[in-house]
XYZ file of C-alpha atoms in Angstrom:
107
model
C -78.424 3.487 58.807
C -80.134 5.920 56.378
C -79.586 9.428 55.960
C -82.581 11.793 56.553
C -81.430 13.987 53.735
C -80.026 12.442 50.489
C -76.956 13.484 48.912
C -77.785 15.928 45.830
C -77.733 14.394 42.389
C -74.267 14.401 40.936
C -73.768 16.651 37.728
C -75.283 15.303 34.670
C -72.822 14.982 31.800
C -73.864 17.205 28.994
C -72.543 18.172 25.635
C -69.870 20.835 24.681
C -70.229 23.432 22.038
C -68.711 21.831 18.819
C -69.103 23.390 15.291
C -69.075 21.351 12.224
C -69.518 21.554 8.224
C -66.593 23.776 7.564
C -66.105 21.895 4.149
C -62.344 21.054 5.072
C -61.805 24.838 6.194
C -63.157 26.429 3.233
C -65.809 28.556 4.980
C -67.073 29.302 8.677
C -68.755 26.375 10.172
C -72.492 26.211 9.178
C -73.771 24.142 12.110
C -73.009 23.328 15.755
C -73.745 21.059 18.427
C -75.228 22.948 21.309
C -73.552 23.353 24.767
C -75.488 21.679 27.693
C -77.473 19.018 25.803
C -78.195 15.790 28.037
C -75.583 13.045 27.075
C -78.700 10.435 26.781
C -80.296 13.034 24.229
C -76.848 13.099 22.408
C -76.727 9.438 22.329
C -80.322 9.177 20.975
C -79.453 11.498 18.016
C -76.409 9.799 17.515
C -78.354 6.558 17.303
C -80.448 8.134 14.670
C -77.733 9.583 12.609
C -75.698 6.186 12.607
C -79.021 4.298 11.584
C -79.300 6.615 8.373
C -75.494 6.303 7.767
C -75.920 2.279 7.932
C -78.940 2.225 5.589
C -77.081 4.688 3.072
C -73.889 2.784 3.066
C -75.877 -0.782 2.889
C -77.215 0.572 -0.713
C -73.837 1.554 -1.676
C -72.792 -1.990 -0.801
C -75.209 -3.618 -2.711
C -74.215 -1.680 -5.819
C -70.663 -1.120 -5.458
C -68.246 -2.443 -8.165
C -65.571 -4.973 -7.169
C -62.681 -2.471 -6.259
C -64.771 -0.526 -4.048
C -66.975 -3.336 -2.061
C -64.169 -4.135 0.266
C -63.880 -0.657 1.382
C -67.564 0.005 1.410
C -68.140 -3.108 3.583
C -65.368 -2.044 6.040
C -67.116 1.171 6.409
C -70.411 -0.804 7.144
C -68.947 -3.009 9.647
C -67.435 0.191 11.406
C -71.033 1.742 11.499
C -72.449 -1.569 12.949
C -69.641 -1.482 15.756
C -70.595 2.157 16.580
C -74.357 1.514 16.694
C -73.853 -1.477 18.925
C -71.647 0.707 21.236
C -74.132 3.487 21.565
C -77.014 1.160 21.884
C -75.087 -0.860 24.651
C -74.709 2.522 26.573
C -78.375 3.287 26.303
C -79.533 -0.057 27.332
C -77.314 -0.057 30.229
C -78.651 3.325 31.251
C -82.198 1.947 30.981
C -81.359 -1.096 32.912
C -79.737 0.529 35.809
C -80.915 3.996 35.894
C -77.453 5.214 36.339
C -75.713 8.031 34.286
C -74.499 6.103 31.286
C -71.660 4.432 33.292
C -69.744 7.626 33.496
C -70.099 7.590 37.595
C -72.954 9.784 37.832
C -76.565 9.824 37.876
C -79.045 11.718 35.718
C -81.117 14.426 37.288
């Protein structure tokens, strides 16, 4: 039996206000993540930032001297893992239309 009036959409997950760029506490924060950004938008920006870090680090991998190569390649693998995790969440969202697997639906 279907309901004549559907349930209202669940709350869409959003970001919390978070500041960054304090240079290890040497000055007040310069930047902030704004409160209320949709989680999907946050993940898209995270994907772009990770892609930039990945490409930059890859160039360092190609030119690093032997003592540093293992550390730089470890960072490269960590960035690749992060990219895959974020892309997995975005892919699941696109395939299912559900709210990023967090138990909520986007409005």
